[in-house]
mmCIF file of C-alpha atoms in Angstrom:
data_model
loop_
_atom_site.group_PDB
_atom_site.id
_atom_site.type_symbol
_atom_site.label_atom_id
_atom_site.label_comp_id
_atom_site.label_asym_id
_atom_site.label_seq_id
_atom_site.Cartn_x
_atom_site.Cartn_y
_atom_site.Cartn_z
ATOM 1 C CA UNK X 1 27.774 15.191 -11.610
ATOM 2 C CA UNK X 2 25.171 13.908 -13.909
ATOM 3 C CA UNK X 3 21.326 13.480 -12.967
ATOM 4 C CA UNK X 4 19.480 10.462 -13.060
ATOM 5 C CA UNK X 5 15.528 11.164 -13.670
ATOM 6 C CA UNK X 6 13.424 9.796 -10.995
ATOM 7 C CA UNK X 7 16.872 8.390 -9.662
ATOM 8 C CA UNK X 8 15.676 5.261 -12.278
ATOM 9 C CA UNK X 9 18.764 2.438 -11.757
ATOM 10 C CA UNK X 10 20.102 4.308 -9.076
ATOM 11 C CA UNK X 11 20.897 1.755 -5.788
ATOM 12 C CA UNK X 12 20.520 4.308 -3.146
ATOM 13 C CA UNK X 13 21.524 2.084 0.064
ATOM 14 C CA UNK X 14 21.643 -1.711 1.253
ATOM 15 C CA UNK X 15 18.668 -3.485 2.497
ATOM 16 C CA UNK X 16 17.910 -6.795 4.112
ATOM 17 C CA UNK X 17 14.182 -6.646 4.000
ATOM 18 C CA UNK X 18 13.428 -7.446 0.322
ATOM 19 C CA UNK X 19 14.586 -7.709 -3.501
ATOM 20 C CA UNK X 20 13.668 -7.524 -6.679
ATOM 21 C CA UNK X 21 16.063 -9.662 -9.267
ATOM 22 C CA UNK X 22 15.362 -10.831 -12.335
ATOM 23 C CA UNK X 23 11.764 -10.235 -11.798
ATOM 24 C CA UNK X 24 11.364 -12.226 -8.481
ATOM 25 C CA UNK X 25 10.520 -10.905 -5.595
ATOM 26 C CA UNK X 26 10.999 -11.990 -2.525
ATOM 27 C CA UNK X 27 11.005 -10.987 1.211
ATOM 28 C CA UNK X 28 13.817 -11.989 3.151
ATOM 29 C CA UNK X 29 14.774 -14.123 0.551
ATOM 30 C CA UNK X 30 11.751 -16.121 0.440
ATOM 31 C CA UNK X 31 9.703 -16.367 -3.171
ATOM 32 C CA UNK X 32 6.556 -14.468 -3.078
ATOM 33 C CA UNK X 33 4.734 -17.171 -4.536
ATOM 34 C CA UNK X 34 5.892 -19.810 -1.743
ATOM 35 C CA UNK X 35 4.866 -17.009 0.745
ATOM 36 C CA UNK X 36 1.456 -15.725 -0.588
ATOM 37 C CA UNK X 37 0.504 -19.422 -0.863
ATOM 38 C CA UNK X 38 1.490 -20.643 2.242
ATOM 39 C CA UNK X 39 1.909 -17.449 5.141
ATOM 40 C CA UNK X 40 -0.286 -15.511 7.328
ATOM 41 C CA UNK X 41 -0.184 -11.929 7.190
ATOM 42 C CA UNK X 42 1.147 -11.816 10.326
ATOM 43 C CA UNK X 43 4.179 -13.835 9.662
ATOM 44 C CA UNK X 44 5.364 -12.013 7.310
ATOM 45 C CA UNK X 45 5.118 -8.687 9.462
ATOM 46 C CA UNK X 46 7.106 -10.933 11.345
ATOM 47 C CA UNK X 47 9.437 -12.349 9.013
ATOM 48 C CA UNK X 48 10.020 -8.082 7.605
ATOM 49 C CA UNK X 49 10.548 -6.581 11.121
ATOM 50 C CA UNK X 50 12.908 -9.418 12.573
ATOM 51 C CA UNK X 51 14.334 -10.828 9.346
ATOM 52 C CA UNK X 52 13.251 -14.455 9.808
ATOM 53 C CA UNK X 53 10.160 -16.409 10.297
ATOM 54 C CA UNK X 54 8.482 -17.037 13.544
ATOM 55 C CA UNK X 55 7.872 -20.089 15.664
ATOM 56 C CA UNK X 56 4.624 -21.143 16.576
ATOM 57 C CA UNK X 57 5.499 -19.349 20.418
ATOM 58 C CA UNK X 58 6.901 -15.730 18.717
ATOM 59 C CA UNK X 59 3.685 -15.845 16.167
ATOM 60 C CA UNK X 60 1.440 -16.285 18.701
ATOM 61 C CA UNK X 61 3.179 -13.465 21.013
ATOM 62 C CA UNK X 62 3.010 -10.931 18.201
ATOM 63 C CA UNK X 63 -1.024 -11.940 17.354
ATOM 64 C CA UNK X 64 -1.613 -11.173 21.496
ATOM 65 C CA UNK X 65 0.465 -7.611 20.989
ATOM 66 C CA UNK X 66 -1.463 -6.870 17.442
ATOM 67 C CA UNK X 67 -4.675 -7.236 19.525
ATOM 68 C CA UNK X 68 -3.958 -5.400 22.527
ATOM 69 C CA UNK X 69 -3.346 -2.750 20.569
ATOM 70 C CA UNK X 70 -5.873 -3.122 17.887
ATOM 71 C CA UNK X 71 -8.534 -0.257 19.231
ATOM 72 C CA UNK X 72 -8.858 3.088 17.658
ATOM 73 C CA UNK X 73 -8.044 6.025 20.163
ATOM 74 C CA UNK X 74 -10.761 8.110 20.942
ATOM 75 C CA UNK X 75 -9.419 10.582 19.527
ATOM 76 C CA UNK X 76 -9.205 9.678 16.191
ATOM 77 C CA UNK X 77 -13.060 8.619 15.956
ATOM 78 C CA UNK X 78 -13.914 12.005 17.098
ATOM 79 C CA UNK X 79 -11.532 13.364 14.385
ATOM 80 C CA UNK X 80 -13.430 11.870 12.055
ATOM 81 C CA UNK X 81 -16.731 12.458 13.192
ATOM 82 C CA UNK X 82 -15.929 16.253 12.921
ATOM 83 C CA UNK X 83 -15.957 15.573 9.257
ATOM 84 C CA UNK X 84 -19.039 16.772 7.406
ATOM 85 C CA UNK X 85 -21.309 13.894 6.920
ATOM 86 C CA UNK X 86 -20.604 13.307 3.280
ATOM 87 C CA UNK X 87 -18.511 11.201 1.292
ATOM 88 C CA UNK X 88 -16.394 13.947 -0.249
ATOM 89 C CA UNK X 89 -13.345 13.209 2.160
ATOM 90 C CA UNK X 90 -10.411 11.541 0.383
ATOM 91 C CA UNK X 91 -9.385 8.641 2.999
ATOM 92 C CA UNK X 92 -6.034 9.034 2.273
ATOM 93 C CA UNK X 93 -5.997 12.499 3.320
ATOM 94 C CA UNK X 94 -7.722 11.339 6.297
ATOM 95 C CA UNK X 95 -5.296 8.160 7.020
ATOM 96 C CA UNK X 96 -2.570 10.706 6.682
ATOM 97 C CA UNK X 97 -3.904 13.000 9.217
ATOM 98 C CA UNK X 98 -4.738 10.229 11.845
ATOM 99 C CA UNK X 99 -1.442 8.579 11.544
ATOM 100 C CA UNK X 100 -0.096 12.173 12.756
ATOM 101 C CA UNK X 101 -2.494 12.419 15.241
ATOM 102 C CA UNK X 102 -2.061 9.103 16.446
ATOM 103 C CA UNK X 103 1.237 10.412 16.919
ATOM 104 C CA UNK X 104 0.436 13.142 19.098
ATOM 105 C CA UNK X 105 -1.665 10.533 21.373
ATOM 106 C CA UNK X 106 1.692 8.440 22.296
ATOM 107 C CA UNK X 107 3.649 9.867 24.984
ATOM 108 C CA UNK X 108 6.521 7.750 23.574
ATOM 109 C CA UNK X 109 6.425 9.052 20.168
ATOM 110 C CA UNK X 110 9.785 10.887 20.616
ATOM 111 C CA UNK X 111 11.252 8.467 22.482
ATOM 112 C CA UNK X 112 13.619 6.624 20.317
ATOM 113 C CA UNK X 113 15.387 3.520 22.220
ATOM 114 C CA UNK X 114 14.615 0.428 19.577
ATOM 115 C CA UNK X 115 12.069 -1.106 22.219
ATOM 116 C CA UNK X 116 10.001 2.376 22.378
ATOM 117 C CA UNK X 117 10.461 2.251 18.386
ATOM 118 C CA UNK X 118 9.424 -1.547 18.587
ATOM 119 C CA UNK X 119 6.811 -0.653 20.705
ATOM 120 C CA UNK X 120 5.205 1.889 18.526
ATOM 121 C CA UNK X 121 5.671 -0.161 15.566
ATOM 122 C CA UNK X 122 3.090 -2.478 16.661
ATOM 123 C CA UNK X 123 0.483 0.286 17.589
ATOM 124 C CA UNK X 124 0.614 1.892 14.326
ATOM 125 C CA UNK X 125 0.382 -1.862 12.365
ATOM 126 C CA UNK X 126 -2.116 -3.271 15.501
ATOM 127 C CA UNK X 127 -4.124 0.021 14.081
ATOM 128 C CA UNK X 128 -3.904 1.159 10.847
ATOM 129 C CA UNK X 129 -6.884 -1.392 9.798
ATOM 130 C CA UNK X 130 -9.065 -0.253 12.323
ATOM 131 C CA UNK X 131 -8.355 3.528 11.534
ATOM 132 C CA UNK X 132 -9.477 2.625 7.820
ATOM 133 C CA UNK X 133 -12.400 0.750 8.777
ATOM 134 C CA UNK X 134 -13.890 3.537 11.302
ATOM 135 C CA UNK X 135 -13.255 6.474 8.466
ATOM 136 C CA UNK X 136 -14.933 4.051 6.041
ATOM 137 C CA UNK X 137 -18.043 3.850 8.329
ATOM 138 C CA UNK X 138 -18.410 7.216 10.101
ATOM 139 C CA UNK X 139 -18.414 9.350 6.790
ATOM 140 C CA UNK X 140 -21.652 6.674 5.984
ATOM 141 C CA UNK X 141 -22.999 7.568 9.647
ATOM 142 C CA UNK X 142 -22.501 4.373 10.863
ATOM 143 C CA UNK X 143 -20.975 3.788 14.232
ATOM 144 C CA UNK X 144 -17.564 1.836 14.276
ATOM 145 C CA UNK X 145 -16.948 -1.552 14.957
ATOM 146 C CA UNK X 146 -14.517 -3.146 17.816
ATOM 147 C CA UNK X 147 -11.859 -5.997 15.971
ATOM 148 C CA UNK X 148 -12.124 -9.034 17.635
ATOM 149 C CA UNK X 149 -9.816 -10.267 19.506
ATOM 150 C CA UNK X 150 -9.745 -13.873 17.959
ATOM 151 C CA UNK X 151 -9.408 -12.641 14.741
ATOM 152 C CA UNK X 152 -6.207 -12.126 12.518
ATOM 153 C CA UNK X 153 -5.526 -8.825 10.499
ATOM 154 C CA UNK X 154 -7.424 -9.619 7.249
ATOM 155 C CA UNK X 155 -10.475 -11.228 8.646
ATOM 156 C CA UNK X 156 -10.504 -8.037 11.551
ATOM 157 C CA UNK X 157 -10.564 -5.758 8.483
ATOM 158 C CA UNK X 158 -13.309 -7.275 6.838
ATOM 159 C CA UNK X 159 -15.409 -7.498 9.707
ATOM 160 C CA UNK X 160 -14.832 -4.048 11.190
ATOM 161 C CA UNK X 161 -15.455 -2.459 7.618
ATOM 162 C CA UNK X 162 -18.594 -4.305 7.090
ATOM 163 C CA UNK X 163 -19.829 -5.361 10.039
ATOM 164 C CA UNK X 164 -20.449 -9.014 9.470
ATOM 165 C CA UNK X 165 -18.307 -12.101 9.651
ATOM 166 C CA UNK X 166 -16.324 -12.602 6.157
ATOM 167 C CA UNK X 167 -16.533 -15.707 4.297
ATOM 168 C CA UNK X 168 -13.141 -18.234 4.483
ATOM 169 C CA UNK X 169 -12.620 -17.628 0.524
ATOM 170 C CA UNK X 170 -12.955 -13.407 1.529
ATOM 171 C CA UNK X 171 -10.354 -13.981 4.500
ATOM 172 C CA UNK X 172 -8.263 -15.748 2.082
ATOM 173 C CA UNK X 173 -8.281 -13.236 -0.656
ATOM 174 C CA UNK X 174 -7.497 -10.409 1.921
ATOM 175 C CA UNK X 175 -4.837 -12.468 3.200
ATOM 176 C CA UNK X 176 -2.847 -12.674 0.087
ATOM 177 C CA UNK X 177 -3.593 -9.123 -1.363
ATOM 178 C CA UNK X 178 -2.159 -7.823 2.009
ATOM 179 C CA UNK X 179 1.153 -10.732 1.692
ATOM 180 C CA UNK X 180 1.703 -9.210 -1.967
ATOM 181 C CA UNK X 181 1.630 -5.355 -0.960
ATOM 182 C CA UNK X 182 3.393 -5.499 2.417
ATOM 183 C CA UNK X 183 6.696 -4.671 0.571
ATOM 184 C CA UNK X 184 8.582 -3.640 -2.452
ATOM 185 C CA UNK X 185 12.267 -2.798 -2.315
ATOM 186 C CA UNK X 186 12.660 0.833 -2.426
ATOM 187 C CA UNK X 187 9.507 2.143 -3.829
ATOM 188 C CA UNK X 188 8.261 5.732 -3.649
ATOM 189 C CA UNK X 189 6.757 5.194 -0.093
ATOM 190 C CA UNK X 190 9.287 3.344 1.311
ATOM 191 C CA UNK X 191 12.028 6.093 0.358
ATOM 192 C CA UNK X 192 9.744 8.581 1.119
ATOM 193 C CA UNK X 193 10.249 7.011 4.602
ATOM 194 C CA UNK X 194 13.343 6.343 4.959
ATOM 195 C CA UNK X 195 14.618 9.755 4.164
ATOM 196 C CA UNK X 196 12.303 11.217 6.544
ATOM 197 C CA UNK X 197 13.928 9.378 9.286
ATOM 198 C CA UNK X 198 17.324 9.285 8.368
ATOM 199 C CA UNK X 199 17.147 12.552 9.924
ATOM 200 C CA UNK X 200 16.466 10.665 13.160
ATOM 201 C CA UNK X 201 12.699 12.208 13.279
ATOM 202 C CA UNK X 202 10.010 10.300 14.307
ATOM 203 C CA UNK X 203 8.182 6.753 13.700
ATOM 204 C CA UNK X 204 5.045 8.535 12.900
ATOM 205 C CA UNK X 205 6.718 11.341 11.046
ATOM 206 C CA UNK X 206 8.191 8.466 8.533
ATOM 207 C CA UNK X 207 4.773 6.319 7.917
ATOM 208 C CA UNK X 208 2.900 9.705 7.313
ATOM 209 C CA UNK X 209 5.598 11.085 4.644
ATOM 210 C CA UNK X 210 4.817 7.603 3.774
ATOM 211 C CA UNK X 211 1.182 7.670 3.201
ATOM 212 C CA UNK X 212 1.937 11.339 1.540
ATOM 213 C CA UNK X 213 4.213 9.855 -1.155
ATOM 214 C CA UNK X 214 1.315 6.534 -1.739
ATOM 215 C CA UNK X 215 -1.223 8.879 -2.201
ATOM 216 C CA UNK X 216 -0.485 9.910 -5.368
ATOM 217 C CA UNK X 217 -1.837 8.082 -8.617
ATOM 218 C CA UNK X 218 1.715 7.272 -9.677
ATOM 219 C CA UNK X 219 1.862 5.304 -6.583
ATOM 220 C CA UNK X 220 -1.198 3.949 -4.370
ATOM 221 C CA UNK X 221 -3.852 5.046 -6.817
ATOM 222 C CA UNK X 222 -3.439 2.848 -9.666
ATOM 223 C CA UNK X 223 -5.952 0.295 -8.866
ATOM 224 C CA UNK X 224 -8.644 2.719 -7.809
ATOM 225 C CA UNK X 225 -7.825 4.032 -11.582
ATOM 226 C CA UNK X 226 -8.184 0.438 -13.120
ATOM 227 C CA UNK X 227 -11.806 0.280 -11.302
ATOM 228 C CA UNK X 228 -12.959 3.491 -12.783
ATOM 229 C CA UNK X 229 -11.795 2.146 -15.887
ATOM 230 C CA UNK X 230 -13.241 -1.152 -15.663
ATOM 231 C CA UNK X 231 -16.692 0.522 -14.847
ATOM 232 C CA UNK X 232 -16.398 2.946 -17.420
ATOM 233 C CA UNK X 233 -16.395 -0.231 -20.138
ATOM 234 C CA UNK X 234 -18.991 -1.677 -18.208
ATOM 235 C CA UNK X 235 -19.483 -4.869 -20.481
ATOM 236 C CA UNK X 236 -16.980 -6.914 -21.954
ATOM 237 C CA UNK X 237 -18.099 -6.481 -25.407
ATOM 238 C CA UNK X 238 -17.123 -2.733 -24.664
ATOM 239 C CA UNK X 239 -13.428 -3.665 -23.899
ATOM 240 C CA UNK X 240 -12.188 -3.664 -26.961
ATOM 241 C CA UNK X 241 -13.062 -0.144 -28.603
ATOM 242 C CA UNK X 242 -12.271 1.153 -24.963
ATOM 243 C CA UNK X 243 -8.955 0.267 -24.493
ATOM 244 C CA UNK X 244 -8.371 1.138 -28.765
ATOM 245 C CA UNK X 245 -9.587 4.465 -28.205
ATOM 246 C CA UNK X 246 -7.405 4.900 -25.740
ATOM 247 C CA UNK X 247 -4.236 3.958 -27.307
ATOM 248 C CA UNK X 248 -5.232 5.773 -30.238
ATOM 249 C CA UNK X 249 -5.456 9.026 -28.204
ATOM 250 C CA UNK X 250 -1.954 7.927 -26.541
ATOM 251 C CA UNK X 251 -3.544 7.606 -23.123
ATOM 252 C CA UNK X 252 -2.488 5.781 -20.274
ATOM 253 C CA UNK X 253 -3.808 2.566 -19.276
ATOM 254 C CA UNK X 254 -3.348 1.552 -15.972
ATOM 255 C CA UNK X 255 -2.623 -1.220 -13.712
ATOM 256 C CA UNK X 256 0.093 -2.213 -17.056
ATOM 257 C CA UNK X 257 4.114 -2.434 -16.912
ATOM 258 C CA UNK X 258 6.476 -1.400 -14.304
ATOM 259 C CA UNK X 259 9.392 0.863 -13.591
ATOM 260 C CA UNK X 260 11.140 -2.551 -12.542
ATOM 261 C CA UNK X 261 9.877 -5.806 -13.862
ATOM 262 C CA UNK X 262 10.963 -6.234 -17.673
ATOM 263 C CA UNK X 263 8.775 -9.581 -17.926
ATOM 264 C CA UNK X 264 6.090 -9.245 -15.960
ATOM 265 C CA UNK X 265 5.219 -8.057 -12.035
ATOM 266 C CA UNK X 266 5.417 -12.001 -10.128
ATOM 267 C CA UNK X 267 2.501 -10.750 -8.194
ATOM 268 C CA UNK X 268 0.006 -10.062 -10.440
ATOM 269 C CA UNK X 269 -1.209 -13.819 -10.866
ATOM 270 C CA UNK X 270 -2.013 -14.577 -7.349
ATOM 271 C CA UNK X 271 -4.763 -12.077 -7.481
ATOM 272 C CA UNK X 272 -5.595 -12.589 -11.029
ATOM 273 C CA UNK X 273 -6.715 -16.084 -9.061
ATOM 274 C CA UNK X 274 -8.698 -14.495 -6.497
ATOM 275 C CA UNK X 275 -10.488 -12.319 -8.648
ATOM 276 C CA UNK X 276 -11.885 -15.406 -10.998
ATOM 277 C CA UNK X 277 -12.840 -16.945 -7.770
ATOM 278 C CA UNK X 278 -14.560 -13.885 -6.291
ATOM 279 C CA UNK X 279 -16.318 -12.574 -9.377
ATOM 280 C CA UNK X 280 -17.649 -15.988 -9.846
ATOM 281 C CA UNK X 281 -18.582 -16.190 -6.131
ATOM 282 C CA UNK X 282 -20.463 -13.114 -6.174
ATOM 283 C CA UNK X 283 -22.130 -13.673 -9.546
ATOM 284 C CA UNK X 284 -20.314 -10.995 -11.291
ATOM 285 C CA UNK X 285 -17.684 -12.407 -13.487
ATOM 286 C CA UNK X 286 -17.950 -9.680 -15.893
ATOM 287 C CA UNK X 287 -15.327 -7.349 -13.846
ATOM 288 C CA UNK X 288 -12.312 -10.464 -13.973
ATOM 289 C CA UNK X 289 -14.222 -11.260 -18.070
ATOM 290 C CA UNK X 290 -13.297 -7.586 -18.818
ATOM 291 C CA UNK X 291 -10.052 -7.626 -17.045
ATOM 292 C CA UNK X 292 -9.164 -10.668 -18.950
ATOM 293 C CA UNK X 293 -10.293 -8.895 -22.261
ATOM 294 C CA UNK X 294 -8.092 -5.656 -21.291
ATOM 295 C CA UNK X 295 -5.040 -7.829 -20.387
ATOM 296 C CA UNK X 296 -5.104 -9.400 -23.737
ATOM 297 C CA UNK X 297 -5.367 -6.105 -25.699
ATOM 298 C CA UNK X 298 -2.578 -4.425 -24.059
ATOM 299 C CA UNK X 299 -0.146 -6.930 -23.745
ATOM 300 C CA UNK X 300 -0.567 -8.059 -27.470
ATOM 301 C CA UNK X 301 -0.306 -4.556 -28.607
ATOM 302 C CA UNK X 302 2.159 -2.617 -26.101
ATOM 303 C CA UNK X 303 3.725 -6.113 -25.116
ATOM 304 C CA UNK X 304 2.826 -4.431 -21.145
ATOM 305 C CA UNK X 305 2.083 -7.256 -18.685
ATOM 306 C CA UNK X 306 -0.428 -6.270 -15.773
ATOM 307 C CA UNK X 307 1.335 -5.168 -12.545
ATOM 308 C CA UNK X 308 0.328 -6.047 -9.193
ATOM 309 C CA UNK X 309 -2.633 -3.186 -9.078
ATOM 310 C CA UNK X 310 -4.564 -4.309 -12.201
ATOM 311 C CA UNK X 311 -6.557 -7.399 -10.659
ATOM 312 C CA UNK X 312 -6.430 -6.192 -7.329
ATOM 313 C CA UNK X 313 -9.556 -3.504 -8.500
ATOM 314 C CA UNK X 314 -11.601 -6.443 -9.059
ATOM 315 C CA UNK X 315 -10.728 -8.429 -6.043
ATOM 316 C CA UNK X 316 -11.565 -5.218 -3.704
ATOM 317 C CA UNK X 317 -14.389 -4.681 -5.551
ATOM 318 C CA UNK X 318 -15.689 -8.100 -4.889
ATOM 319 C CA UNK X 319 -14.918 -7.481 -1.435
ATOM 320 C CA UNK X 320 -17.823 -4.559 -1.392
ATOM 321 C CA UNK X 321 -15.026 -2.448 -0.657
ATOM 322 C CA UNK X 322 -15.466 1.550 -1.812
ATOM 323 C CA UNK X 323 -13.110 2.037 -4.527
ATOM 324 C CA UNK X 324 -11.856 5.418 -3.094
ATOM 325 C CA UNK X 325 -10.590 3.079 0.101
ATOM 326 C CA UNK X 326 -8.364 0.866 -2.344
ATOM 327 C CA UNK X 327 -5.315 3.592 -1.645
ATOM 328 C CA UNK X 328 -5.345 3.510 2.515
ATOM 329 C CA UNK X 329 -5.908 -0.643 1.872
ATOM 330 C CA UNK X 330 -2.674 -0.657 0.567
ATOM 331 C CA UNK X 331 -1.159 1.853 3.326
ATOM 332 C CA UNK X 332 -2.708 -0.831 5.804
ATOM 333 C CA UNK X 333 -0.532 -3.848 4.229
ATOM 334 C CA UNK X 334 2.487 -1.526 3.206
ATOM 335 C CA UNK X 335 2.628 -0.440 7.074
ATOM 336 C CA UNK X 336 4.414 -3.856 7.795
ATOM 337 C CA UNK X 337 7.244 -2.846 5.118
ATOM 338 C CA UNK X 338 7.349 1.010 5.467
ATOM 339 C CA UNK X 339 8.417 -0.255 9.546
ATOM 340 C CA UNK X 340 10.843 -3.032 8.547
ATOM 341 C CA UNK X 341 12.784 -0.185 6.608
ATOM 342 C CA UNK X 342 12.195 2.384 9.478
ATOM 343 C CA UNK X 343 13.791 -0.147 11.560
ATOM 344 C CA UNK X 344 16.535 -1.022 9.563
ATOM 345 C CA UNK X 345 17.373 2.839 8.624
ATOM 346 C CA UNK X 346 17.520 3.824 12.740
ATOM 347 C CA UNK X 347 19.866 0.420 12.634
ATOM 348 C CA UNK X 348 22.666 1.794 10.332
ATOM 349 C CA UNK X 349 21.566 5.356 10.261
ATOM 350 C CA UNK X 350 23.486 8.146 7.589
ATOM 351 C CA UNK X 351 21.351 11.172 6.487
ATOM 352 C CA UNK X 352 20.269 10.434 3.208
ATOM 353 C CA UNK X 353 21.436 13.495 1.485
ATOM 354 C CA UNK X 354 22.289 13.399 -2.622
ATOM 355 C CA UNK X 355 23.119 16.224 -4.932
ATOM 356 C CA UNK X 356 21.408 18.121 -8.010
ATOM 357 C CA UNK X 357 22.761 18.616 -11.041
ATOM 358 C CA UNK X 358 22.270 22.335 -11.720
ATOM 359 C CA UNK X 359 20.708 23.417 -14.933
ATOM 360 C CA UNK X 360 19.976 27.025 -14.339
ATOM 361 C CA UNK X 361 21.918 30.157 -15.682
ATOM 362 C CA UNK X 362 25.372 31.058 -14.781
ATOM 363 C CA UNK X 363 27.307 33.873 -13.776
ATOM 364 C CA UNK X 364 24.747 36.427 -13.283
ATOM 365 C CA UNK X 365 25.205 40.039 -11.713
ATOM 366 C CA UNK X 366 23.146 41.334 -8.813
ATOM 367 C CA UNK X 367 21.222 44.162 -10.602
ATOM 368 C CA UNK X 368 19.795 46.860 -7.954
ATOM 369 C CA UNK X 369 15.981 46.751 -7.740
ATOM 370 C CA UNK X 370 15.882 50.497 -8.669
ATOM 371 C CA UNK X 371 17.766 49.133 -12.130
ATOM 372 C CA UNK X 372 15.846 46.253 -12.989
ATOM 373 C CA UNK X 373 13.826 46.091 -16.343
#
């Protein structure tokens, strides 16, 4: 047996839900670009968990069953008001603790027919937003607010994290950033999950190993990391020697290149778009100036296209959302993906169980305690 590192090239199992070929990526076998330009959010958690699109009947049927269940549990707001009032908290360590106790609020967490696991699948996407949303407001002191009903995902997020209506080109922008992160193949995440519940444990058990494995800066964090970078130039005439110094002291830069697109991450552009269009709409087009400035540096010297979390920091930043909420964001679009794999690993379950290649010594003699050096 011979290791692979980080199990790079490695196809680990079949999946219907989504592939990456030749640098496209599509869901179900649709383009991302005809989907991003053209879906609601809510179709495609559609199109992931049943494999094809909805009609007008089935899309409206899953809106009704997103917003029945949309409401935080009580529970979970008191959680978080136990917090210290300050805004030391990391929210992902706080999504990952509410999506367990969310678990231990449903008396049909264990229950594992496919409609209990359907059933639950809904809760957890019908509430993920709103969980964000109250952490995001409590730790300020601020008392949550209730989705409403008439609202989709995106524009329910904006509202409940803000408090005000969003604008159309806001909803729109949402929209798409949560269409472009609500899968990926097998990523960390999503094989994070899928292993947990190969062993046949728990929904909840899966989507927080989940938001364990997206919390890390290898992961989830990269476009928090391209905002502190981007406000650490501050101007674009700063860019340059930045992003030189950088490479001269062999740092990374992130929100560049990608473990699987040779040519460039298909994503990236759609919210390359948005960001122009924000920055410009909130009179700050120096974050997508400086992006632009970055993006040329690197890719002319390192020949590294930006990935999918480099213009996304200026698009959530436009969006006056906290930087340190950019992470449980994308937890709140991956949800839809992390559950069409859930679903599709209880489906055509096998433990997922590989080997090691052992590297250690060989042959050794158990030496008495008494003897021991």
């Amino acid at each position: 047996m011979t290791a692979t590192r980080g199990l790079e090239g490695v196809v680990a199992t079949t999946s219907s839900v989504s592939s990456i070929i030749d640098d496209t990526l599509t869901y179900v076998g649709y383009d991302i670009d005809d989907l991003t330009e053209n879906a609601s959010f809510e179709e495609i958690i559609y199109l992931l968990w049943h494999l094809r699109l909805p009609n007008k009947t089935e899309l409206a049927e899953l809106k009704k069953q997103l917003a029945k269940e949309a409401a935080v549990p009580q529970e979970i707001i008191e959680h978080f008001k136990s917090y210290p009032l300050n805004n030391v908290h990391p929210p992902m360590a706080a999504l990952r603790t509410a999506i367990s106790l969310l678990g231990l609020t449903d008396s049909e967490a264990d229950v594992m027919n496919p409609e209990a696991n359907y059933r639950k699948a809904i809760r957890l996407q019908a509430k993920v937003p709103g969980i964000v949303a109250a952490f995001s407001r409590i730790r300020k002191g601020l008392d949550p607010v209730e989705p409403k009903e008439e609202y989709g995902i995106a524009e329910n997020f904006l509202y409940t994290l803000n408090g005000e209506d969003p604008s159309p080109i806001e909803v729109e922008a949402f929209n798409k950033a949560l269409i472009l992160h609500a899968d990926h193949e097998l990523n960390a995440s999503t094989f994070t999950a899928r292993v947990c519940v190969a062993t046949l444990s728990d929904i909840y058990s899966g989507i927080t190993a989940a938001i364990g494995a997206l919390k890390g800066p290898l992961h989830g964090g990269a476009n928090e990391a391209v905002m502190k970078m981007l406000t650490e130039i501050g101007e674009v005439e700063n860019a340059e020697p930045y992003i030189r110094s950088k490479m001269e002291k062999k740092e990374k830069v992130m929100g560049f290149g990608h473990r699987v697109y040779k040519h460039g991450d298909p994503r990236a552009k759609h919210l390359k778009e948005m960001s122009k269009r924000l920055t410009n709409l909130t009179g700050e087009s120096k974050w997508y100036d400086m992006s632009i400035r970055v993006e040329e540096i690197v890719t002319s010297e390192k020949k590294l296209p930006p990935n999918v979390d480099f213009y996304s920091a200026s698009v959530y930043h436009s969006l006056g959302i906290d930087h340190d909420l950019f992470t449980p964001i994308f937890a709140v679009s991956r949800m839809s993906g992390w559950i069409a794999h859930i679903l599709e690993q209880y489906d055509n379950n096998r433990l997922i169980r590989p080997r090691a290649e052992y590297t250690g010594p060989d042959k050794q003699t158990f030496v008495p305690i008494d003897e021991r050096a």
